[in-house]
Coordinates of N, CA, C and O in Angstrom, one line a residue:
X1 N 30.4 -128.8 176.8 CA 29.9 -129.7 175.7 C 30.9 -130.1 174.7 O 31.1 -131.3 174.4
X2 N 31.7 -129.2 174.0 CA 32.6 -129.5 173.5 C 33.9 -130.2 173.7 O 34.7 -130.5 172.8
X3 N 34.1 -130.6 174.9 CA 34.9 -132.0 175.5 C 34.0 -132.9 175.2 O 34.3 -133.9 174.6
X4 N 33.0 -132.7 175.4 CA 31.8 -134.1 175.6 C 32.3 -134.7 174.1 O 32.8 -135.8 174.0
X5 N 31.9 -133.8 173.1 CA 31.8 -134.1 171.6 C 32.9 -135.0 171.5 O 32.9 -136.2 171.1
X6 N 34.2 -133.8 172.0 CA 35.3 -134.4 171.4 C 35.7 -135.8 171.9 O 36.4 -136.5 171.2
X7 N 35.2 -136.0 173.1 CA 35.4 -137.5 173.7 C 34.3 -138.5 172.8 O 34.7 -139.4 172.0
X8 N 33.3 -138.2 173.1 CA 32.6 -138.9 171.5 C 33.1 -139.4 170.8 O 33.2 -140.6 170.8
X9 N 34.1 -138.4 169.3 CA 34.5 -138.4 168.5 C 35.8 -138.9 168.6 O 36.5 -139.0 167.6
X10 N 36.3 -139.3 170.0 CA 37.6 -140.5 170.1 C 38.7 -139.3 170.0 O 39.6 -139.5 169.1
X11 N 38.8 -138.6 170.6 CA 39.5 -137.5 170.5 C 39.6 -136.4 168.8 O 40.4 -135.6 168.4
X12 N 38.9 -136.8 168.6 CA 39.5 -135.9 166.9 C 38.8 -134.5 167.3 O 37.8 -134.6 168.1
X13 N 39.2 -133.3 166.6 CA 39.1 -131.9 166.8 C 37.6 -131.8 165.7 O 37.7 -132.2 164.6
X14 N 36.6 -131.3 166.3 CA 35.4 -131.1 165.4 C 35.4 -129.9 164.7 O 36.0 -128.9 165.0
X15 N 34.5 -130.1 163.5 CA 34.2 -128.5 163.1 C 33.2 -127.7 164.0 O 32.6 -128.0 165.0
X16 N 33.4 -126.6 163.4 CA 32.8 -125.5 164.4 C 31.1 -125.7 164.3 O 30.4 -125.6 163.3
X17 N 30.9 -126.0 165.4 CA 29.2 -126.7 165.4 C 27.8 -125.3 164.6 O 26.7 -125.5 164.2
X18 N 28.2 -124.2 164.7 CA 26.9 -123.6 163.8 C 27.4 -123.8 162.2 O 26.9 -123.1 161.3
X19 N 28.4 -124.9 161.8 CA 28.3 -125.1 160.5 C 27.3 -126.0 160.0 O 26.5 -126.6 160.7
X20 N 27.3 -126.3 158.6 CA 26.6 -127.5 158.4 C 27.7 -128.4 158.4 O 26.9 -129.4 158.4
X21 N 28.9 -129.0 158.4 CA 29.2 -129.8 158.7 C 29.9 -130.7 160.1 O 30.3 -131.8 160.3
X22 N 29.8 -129.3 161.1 CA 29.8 -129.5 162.4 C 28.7 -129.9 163.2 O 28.8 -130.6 164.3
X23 N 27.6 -129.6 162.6 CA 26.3 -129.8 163.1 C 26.2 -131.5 162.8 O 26.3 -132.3 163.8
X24 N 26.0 -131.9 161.6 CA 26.2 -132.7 161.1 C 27.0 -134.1 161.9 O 26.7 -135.2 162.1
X25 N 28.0 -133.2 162.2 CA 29.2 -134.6 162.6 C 28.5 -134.9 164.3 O 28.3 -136.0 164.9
X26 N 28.3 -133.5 164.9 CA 28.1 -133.8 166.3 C 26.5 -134.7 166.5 O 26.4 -135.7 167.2
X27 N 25.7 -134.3 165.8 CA 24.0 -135.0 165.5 C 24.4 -136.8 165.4 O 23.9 -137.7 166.1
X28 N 25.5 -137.0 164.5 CA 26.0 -138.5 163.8 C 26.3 -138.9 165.6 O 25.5 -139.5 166.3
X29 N 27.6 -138.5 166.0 CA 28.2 -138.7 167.2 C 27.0 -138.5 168.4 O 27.0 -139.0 169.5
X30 N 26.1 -137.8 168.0 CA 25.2 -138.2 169.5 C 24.2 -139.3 169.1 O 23.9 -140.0 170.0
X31 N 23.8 -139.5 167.9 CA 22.8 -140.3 167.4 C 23.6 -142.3 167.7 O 22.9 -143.3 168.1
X32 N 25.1 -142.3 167.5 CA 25.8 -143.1 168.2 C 25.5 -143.6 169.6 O 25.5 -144.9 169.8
X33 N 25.3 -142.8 170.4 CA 25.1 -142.8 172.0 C 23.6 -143.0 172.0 O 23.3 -144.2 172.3
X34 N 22.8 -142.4 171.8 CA 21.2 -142.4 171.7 C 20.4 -142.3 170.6 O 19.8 -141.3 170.2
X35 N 20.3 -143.6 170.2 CA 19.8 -143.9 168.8 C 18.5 -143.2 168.3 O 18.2 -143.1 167.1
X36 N 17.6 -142.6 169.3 CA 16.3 -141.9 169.4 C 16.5 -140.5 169.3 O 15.5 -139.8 169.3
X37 N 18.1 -139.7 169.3 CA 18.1 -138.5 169.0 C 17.6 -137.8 167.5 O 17.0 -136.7 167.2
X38 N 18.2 -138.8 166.8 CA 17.5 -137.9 165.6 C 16.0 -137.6 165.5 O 15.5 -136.7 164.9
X39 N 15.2 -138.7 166.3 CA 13.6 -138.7 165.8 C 13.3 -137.6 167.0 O 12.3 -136.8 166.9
X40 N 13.9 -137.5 167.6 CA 13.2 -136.3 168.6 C 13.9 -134.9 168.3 O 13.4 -133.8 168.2
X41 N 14.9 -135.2 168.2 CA 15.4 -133.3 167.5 C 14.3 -133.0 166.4 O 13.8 -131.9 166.2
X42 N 14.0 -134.1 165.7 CA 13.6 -133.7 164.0 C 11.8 -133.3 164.5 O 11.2 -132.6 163.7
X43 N 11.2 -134.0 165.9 CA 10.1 -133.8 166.2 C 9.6 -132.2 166.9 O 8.5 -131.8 167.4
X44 N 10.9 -131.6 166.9 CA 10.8 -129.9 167.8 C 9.7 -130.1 168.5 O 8.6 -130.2 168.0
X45 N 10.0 -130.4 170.0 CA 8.7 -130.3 170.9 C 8.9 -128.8 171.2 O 7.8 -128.3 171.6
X46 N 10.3 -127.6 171.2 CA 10.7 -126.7 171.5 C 10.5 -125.6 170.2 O 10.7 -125.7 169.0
X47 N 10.2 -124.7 170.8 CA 10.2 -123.9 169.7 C 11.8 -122.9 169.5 O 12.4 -122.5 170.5
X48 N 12.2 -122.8 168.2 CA 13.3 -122.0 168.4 C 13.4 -120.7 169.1 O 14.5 -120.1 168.8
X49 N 12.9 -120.2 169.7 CA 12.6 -119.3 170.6 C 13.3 -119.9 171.6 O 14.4 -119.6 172.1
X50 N 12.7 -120.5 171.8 CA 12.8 -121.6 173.3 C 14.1 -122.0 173.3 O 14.8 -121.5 174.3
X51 N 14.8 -122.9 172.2 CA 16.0 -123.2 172.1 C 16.5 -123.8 171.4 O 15.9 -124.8 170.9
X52 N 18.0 -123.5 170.9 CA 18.4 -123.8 169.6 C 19.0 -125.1 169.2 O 20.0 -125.2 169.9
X53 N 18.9 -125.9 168.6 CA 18.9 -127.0 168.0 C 20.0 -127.8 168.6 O 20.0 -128.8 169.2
X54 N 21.5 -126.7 168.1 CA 22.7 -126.8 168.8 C 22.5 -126.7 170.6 O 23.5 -127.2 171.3
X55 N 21.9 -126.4 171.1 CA 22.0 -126.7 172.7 C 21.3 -128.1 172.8 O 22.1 -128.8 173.4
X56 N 20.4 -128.5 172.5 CA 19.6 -129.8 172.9 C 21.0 -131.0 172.1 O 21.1 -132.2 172.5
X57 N 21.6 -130.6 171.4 CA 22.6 -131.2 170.8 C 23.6 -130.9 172.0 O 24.0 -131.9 172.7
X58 N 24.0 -129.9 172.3 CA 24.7 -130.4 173.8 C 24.7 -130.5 174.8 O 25.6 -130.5 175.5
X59 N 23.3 -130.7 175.2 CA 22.9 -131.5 176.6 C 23.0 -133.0 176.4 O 23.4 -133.6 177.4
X60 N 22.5 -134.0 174.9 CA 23.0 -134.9 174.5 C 24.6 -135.2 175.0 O 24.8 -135.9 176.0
X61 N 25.5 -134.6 174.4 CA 26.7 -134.4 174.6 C 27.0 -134.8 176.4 O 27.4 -135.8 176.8
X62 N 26.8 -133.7 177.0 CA 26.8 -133.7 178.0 C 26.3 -134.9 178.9 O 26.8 -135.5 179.8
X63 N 25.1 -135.0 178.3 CA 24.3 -136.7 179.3 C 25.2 -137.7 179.1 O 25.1 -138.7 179.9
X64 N 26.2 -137.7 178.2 CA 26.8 -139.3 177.3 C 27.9 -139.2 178.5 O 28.1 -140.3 179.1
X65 N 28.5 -138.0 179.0 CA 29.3 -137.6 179.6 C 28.9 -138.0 181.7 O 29.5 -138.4 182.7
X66 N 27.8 -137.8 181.4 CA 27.2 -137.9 183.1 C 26.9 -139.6 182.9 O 27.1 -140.2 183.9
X67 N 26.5 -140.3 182.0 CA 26.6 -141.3 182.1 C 27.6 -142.2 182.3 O 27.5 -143.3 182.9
X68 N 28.7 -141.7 181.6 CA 29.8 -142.5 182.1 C 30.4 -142.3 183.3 O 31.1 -143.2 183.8
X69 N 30.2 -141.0 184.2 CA 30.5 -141.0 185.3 C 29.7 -141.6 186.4 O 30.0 -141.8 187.6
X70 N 28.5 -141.9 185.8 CA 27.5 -143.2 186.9 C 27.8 -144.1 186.5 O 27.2 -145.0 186.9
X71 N 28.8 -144.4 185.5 CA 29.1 -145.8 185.7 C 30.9 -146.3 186.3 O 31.6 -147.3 186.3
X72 N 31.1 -144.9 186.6 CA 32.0 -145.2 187.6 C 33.5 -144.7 186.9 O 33.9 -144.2 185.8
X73 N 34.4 -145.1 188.3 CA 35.9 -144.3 187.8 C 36.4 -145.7 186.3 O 35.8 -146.7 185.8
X74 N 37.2 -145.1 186.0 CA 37.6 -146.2 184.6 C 37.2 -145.7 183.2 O 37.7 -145.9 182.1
X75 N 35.6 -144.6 183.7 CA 35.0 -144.7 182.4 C 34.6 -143.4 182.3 O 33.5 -143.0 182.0
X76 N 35.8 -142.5 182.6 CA 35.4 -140.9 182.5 C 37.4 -140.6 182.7 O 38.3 -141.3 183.1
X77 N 37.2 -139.4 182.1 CA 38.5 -138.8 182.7 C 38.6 -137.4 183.7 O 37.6 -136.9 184.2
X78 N 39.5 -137.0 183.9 CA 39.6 -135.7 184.6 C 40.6 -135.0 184.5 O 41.6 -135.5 185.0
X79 N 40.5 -133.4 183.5 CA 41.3 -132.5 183.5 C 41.2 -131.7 184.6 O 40.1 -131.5 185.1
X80 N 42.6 -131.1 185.3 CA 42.7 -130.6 185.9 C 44.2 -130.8 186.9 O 44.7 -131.9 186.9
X81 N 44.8 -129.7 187.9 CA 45.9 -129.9 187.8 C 45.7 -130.1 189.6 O 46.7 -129.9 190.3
X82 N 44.6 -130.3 190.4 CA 44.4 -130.7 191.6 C 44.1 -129.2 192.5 O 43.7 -129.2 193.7
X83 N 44.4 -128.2 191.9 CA 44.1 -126.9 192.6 C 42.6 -127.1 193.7 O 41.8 -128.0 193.4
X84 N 42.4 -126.5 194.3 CA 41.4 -125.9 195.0 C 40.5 -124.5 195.0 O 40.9 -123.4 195.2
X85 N 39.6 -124.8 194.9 CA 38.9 -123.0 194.6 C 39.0 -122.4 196.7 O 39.7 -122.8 197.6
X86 N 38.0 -121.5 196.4 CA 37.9 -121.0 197.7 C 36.9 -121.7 199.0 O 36.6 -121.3 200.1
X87 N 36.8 -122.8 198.0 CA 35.4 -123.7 198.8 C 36.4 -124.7 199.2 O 36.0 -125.5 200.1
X88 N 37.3 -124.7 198.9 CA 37.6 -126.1 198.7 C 37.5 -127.2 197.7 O 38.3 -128.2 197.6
X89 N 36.6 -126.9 197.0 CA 36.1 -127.9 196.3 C 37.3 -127.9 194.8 O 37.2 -126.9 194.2
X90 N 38.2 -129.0 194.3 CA 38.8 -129.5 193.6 C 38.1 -128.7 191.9 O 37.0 -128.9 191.3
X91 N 39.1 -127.8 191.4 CA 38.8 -127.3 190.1 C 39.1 -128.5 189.0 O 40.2 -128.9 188.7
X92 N 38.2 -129.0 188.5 CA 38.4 -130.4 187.5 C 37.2 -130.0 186.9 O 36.4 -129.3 187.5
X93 N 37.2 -130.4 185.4 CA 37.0 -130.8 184.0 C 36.6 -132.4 183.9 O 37.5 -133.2 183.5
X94 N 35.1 -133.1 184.4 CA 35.2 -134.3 183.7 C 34.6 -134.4 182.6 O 33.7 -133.6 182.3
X95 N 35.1 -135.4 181.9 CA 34.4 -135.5 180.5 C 34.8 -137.6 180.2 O 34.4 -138.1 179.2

């Protein structure tokens, strides 16, 4: 989630999100992408039990991220240096 943010935020380095002004900046940067975030974090269908404010803030994060990858190569990037795990399968970072 924290690439997600940081691609959000046009590459700039965030504050540490259990602050108040990390919280803050990342809520602003997702409310950017999904204008209906604020009215639904602010409506807790979840109880903090259930889950903390900062996670539904980075599944936001994360969706902005899967969305640009459905919309295709161009509009995502990929860290990673082409290695292979034991599957085969290509160790990469998209965001």
């Amino acid at each position: 989630p924290e690439l997600s943010f940081q691609t959000l935020a046009g590459g700039a380095t965030l504050e540490p999100k259990r602050t108040s002004a990390g919280a803050a900046r990342r809520l602003a940067l997702v409310a950017r992408q999904f204008p209906d975030a604020p009215r639904r974090l602010g409506a807790r269908t979840w109880s903090r039990a259930e889950v903390a404010r900062d996670d539904l803030l980075d599944a936001y994060a994360v969706l902005s991220t899967a969305l640009r990858v459905a919309r295709g190569p161009g509009h995502y990037r990929e860290l990673g240096d082409g290695r292979r795990d034991a599957y085969g399968l290509r160790q990469r970072i998209v965001i």
